[in-house]
Tab-separated table of C-alpha atoms in Angstrom:
chain	number	residue	atom	x	y	z
A	1	UNK	CA	19.143	12.517	27.221
A	2	UNK	CA	18.730	10.180	30.194
A	3	UNK	CA	17.236	6.763	29.486
A	4	UNK	CA	15.136	4.947	32.099
A	5	UNK	CA	13.920	1.361	31.683
A	6	UNK	CA	10.591	0.353	33.231
A	7	UNK	CA	9.338	-3.224	33.596
A	8	UNK	CA	6.074	-4.113	31.913
A	9	UNK	CA	3.496	-6.276	33.670
A	10	UNK	CA	2.733	-6.437	37.386
A	11	UNK	CA	4.835	-3.502	38.617
A	12	UNK	CA	4.628	-1.181	35.611
A	13	UNK	CA	1.925	0.969	37.228
A	14	UNK	CA	4.068	1.339	40.384
A	15	UNK	CA	7.137	2.336	38.380
A	16	UNK	CA	5.197	4.785	36.198
A	17	UNK	CA	3.566	6.332	39.281
A	18	UNK	CA	6.982	6.843	40.879
A	19	UNK	CA	8.240	8.642	37.795
A	20	UNK	CA	5.139	10.834	37.718
A	21	UNK	CA	5.370	11.650	41.434
A	22	UNK	CA	8.999	12.689	40.989
A	23	UNK	CA	7.977	15.468	38.625
A	24	UNK	CA	9.889	14.103	35.637
A	25	UNK	CA	8.233	14.676	32.231
A	26	UNK	CA	6.405	11.425	31.516
A	27	UNK	CA	2.983	12.117	29.981
A	28	UNK	CA	3.540	9.289	27.502
A	29	UNK	CA	3.600	6.726	30.310
A	30	UNK	CA	-0.040	7.371	31.193
A	31	UNK	CA	-1.336	5.467	28.158
A	32	UNK	CA	1.661	3.945	26.348
A	33	UNK	CA	-0.442	1.596	24.221
A	34	UNK	CA	1.954	-0.584	22.241
A	35	UNK	CA	4.836	1.872	22.389
A	36	UNK	CA	8.022	0.426	23.823
A	37	UNK	CA	10.129	3.583	23.590
A	38	UNK	CA	8.719	6.922	24.750
A	39	UNK	CA	10.568	10.240	24.637
A	40	UNK	CA	9.520	13.221	26.710
A	41	UNK	CA	11.742	16.280	27.091
A	42	UNK	CA	15.242	15.201	28.069
A	43	UNK	CA	14.107	11.703	29.043
A	44	UNK	CA	13.614	8.486	27.160
A	45	UNK	CA	11.660	5.594	28.660
A	46	UNK	CA	12.086	1.986	27.559
A	47	UNK	CA	9.291	-0.440	28.426
A	48	UNK	CA	10.829	-3.892	28.689
A	49	UNK	CA	10.045	-7.379	29.884
A	50	UNK	CA	11.016	-7.506	33.598
A	51	UNK	CA	13.691	-10.165	33.098
A	52	UNK	CA	15.303	-8.048	30.352
A	53	UNK	CA	15.509	-4.820	32.355
A	54	UNK	CA	18.877	-5.591	34.064
A	55	UNK	CA	20.348	-6.381	30.636
A	56	UNK	CA	19.316	-3.001	29.249
A	57	UNK	CA	21.105	-1.303	32.129
A	58	UNK	CA	24.084	-3.648	32.286
A	59	UNK	CA	24.850	-3.222	28.588
A	60	UNK	CA	24.425	0.540	28.671
A	61	UNK	CA	21.180	0.901	26.707
A	62	UNK	CA	19.529	2.459	29.765
A	63	UNK	CA	21.125	4.661	32.409
A	64	UNK	CA	18.571	3.863	35.109
A	65	UNK	CA	15.873	1.281	35.660
A	66	UNK	CA	13.183	0.101	38.006
A	67	UNK	CA	13.481	-3.625	38.638
A	68	UNK	CA	12.177	-6.143	41.144
A	69	UNK	CA	14.860	-7.435	43.472
A	70	UNK	CA	13.921	-10.986	42.417
A	71	UNK	CA	14.890	-10.149	38.830
A	72	UNK	CA	18.106	-8.501	40.010
A	73	UNK	CA	19.070	-11.515	42.115
A	74	UNK	CA	18.321	-13.936	39.303
A	75	UNK	CA	20.232	-11.967	36.679
A	76	UNK	CA	23.314	-11.472	38.902
A	77	UNK	CA	24.326	-8.521	36.693
A	78	UNK	CA	26.480	-6.100	38.719
A	79	UNK	CA	24.425	-2.910	38.982
A	80	UNK	CA	24.361	-0.020	41.436
A	81	UNK	CA	21.288	-0.069	43.655
A	82	UNK	CA	20.242	3.509	44.325
A	83	UNK	CA	16.900	3.173	46.084
A	84	UNK	CA	14.535	0.609	47.543
A	85	UNK	CA	11.151	2.082	46.662
A	86	UNK	CA	9.245	-0.285	48.917
A	87	UNK	CA	6.729	-0.819	46.103
A	88	UNK	CA	5.603	-4.155	44.700
A	89	UNK	CA	6.369	-5.992	47.913
A	90	UNK	CA	6.077	-9.768	47.902
A	91	UNK	CA	8.107	-12.802	48.965
A	92	UNK	CA	10.090	-15.583	47.396
A	93	UNK	CA	9.222	-18.823	49.168
A	94	UNK	CA	9.551	-22.553	48.867
A	95	UNK	CA	6.102	-24.145	48.835
A	96	UNK	CA	4.828	-27.656	48.531
A	97	UNK	CA	2.382	-30.254	49.876
A	98	UNK	CA	1.903	-30.308	53.656
A	99	UNK	CA	3.625	-33.692	54.032
A	100	UNK	CA	6.972	-32.068	53.083
A	101	UNK	CA	6.999	-29.923	56.235
A	102	UNK	CA	8.718	-32.653	58.245
A	103	UNK	CA	11.551	-32.882	55.722
A	104	UNK	CA	12.161	-29.121	55.888
A	105	UNK	CA	12.103	-29.172	59.684
A	106	UNK	CA	14.503	-32.120	59.895
A	107	UNK	CA	18.222	-32.341	59.126
A	108	UNK	CA	19.311	-30.711	55.878
A	109	UNK	CA	20.187	-34.121	54.481
A	110	UNK	CA	16.442	-34.766	54.213
A	111	UNK	CA	16.300	-32.167	51.448
A	112	UNK	CA	18.778	-33.963	49.222
A	113	UNK	CA	17.561	-34.587	45.683
A	114	UNK	CA	14.231	-32.865	46.077
A	115	UNK	CA	12.802	-31.879	42.722
A	116	UNK	CA	12.203	-28.107	42.787
A	117	UNK	CA	10.257	-26.350	40.015
A	118	UNK	CA	10.958	-22.627	39.635
A	119	UNK	CA	11.253	-19.614	37.377
A	120	UNK	CA	14.339	-18.641	39.380
A	121	UNK	CA	16.988	-21.378	39.040
A	122	UNK	CA	19.855	-19.158	40.242
A	123	UNK	CA	18.000	-18.128	43.408
A	124	UNK	CA	16.890	-21.708	44.027
A	125	UNK	CA	20.394	-23.082	43.578
A	126	UNK	CA	21.836	-20.480	45.950
A	127	UNK	CA	19.169	-21.062	48.593
A	128	UNK	CA	19.501	-24.836	48.739
A	129	UNK	CA	23.286	-24.755	48.361
A	130	UNK	CA	23.457	-22.490	51.426
A	131	UNK	CA	21.592	-25.213	53.307
A	132	UNK	CA	24.028	-27.827	52.082
A	133	UNK	CA	21.406	-29.641	50.016
A	134	UNK	CA	21.852	-30.718	46.425
A	135	UNK	CA	18.508	-30.630	44.642
A	136	UNK	CA	17.173	-31.207	41.148
A	137	UNK	CA	16.085	-27.797	39.808
A	138	UNK	CA	13.462	-27.810	37.073
A	139	UNK	CA	13.342	-24.477	35.229
A	140	UNK	CA	9.791	-23.623	34.179
A	141	UNK	CA	8.397	-20.411	32.707
A	142	UNK	CA	4.782	-20.582	33.870
A	143	UNK	CA	2.170	-22.504	35.896
A	144	UNK	CA	4.745	-23.347	38.555
A	145	UNK	CA	2.032	-24.371	41.028
A	146	UNK	CA	0.963	-27.242	38.781
A	147	UNK	CA	4.334	-28.997	38.970
A	148	UNK	CA	3.817	-30.806	42.322
A	149	UNK	CA	0.196	-31.582	41.451
A	150	UNK	CA	1.248	-33.294	38.221
A	151	UNK	CA	4.201	-35.101	39.793
A	152	UNK	CA	6.808	-33.056	37.921
A	153	UNK	CA	8.357	-31.766	41.141
A	154	UNK	CA	8.202	-32.227	44.909
A	155	UNK	CA	7.952	-28.504	45.633
A	156	UNK	CA	8.322	-25.078	44.047
A	157	UNK	CA	10.261	-21.873	44.622
A	158	UNK	CA	8.264	-18.863	43.504
A	159	UNK	CA	6.966	-15.376	44.308
A	160	UNK	CA	3.996	-15.154	46.654
A	161	UNK	CA	1.764	-12.182	47.408
A	162	UNK	CA	-1.548	-13.226	48.951
A	163	UNK	CA	-0.943	-16.985	48.903
A	164	UNK	CA	-4.332	-17.624	47.296
A	165	UNK	CA	-2.846	-19.439	44.310
A	166	UNK	CA	-0.858	-21.734	46.597
A	167	UNK	CA	-3.933	-22.617	48.624
A	168	UNK	CA	-5.953	-23.237	45.470
A	169	UNK	CA	-3.380	-25.846	44.495
A	170	UNK	CA	-3.080	-27.409	47.974
A	171	UNK	CA	0.401	-26.027	48.585
A	172	UNK	CA	1.796	-24.544	51.794
A	173	UNK	CA	4.759	-22.274	52.448
A	174	UNK	CA	7.651	-24.412	53.655
A	175	UNK	CA	10.470	-21.855	53.761
A	176	UNK	CA	10.819	-18.085	53.421
A	177	UNK	CA	13.645	-17.307	50.993
A	178	UNK	CA	13.719	-13.500	50.753
A	179	UNK	CA	11.610	-10.366	50.564
A	180	UNK	CA	11.102	-8.641	47.224
A	181	UNK	CA	10.457	-5.015	46.282
A	182	UNK	CA	10.915	-2.619	43.387
A	183	UNK	CA	14.399	-1.079	43.264
A	184	UNK	CA	15.918	1.822	41.342
A	185	UNK	CA	19.239	0.765	39.819
A	186	UNK	CA	21.872	2.206	37.511
A	187	UNK	CA	24.829	0.950	35.533
A	188	UNK	CA	28.284	1.513	36.992
A	189	UNK	CA	29.247	3.348	33.811
A	190	UNK	CA	26.331	5.794	34.056
A	191	UNK	CA	27.074	6.477	37.716
A	192	UNK	CA	30.706	7.199	36.869
A	193	UNK	CA	30.030	9.389	33.829
A	194	UNK	CA	26.764	11.115	34.746
A	195	UNK	CA	26.477	11.066	38.514
A	196	UNK	CA	24.935	14.553	38.617
A	197	UNK	CA	22.032	13.493	36.393
A	198	UNK	CA	21.613	10.148	38.160
A	199	UNK	CA	21.596	11.782	41.588
A	200	UNK	CA	19.059	14.398	40.491
A	201	UNK	CA	16.609	11.724	39.329
A	202	UNK	CA	17.204	9.562	42.409
A	203	UNK	CA	16.567	12.487	44.757
A	204	UNK	CA	13.420	13.461	42.843
A	205	UNK	CA	12.026	9.925	43.113
A	206	UNK	CA	12.975	9.732	46.800
A	207	UNK	CA	11.254	13.070	47.442
A	208	UNK	CA	8.139	11.807	45.672
A	209	UNK	CA	8.123	8.720	47.894
A	210	UNK	CA	8.478	10.817	51.041
A	211	UNK	CA	5.596	13.047	49.994
A	212	UNK	CA	3.448	9.963	49.441
A	213	UNK	CA	4.142	8.695	52.934
């Protein structure tokens, strides 16, 4: 039995649609209700919190998984990326009040000791370290946009889709960090021990994507 982990929340519908389009048995994914483990034929599907998905794969509970590249970057768990589905596209950006633009356009030393609120401390640390700036990273789990407004931080690093939430909180994009999309990944162990099964699923999902285009 091959086990595939799917992230709940924002990109679950994209991941479930990809499985369905591939022709894999997955009728239970149409209306999972409160089920977190669904078995259909020779496949088992685990519905997990997005940030937990890389752990399920990395520790061998799942053979394959769909995960956002933001989650993969933040977890830093060594997995094998099989396919960029192109779904769930968005961006990771640094955003803040308009008056900070001059500091980001000036010498990197102007960024020293900025207070940055984020759900992604590893990504934030890597981004600012690459610019040679030491900053104070504040790890939050929600309502990131409120941090500058309440004086908790100078700016934020977060995912942006439309930008409406930023504008509603008087924030502007100051720096583009990276693009994000839904990826199909596998554990190194599964690839080594069951490459035939992994390849079959990967090709089926890729074929489904091509048919959609």
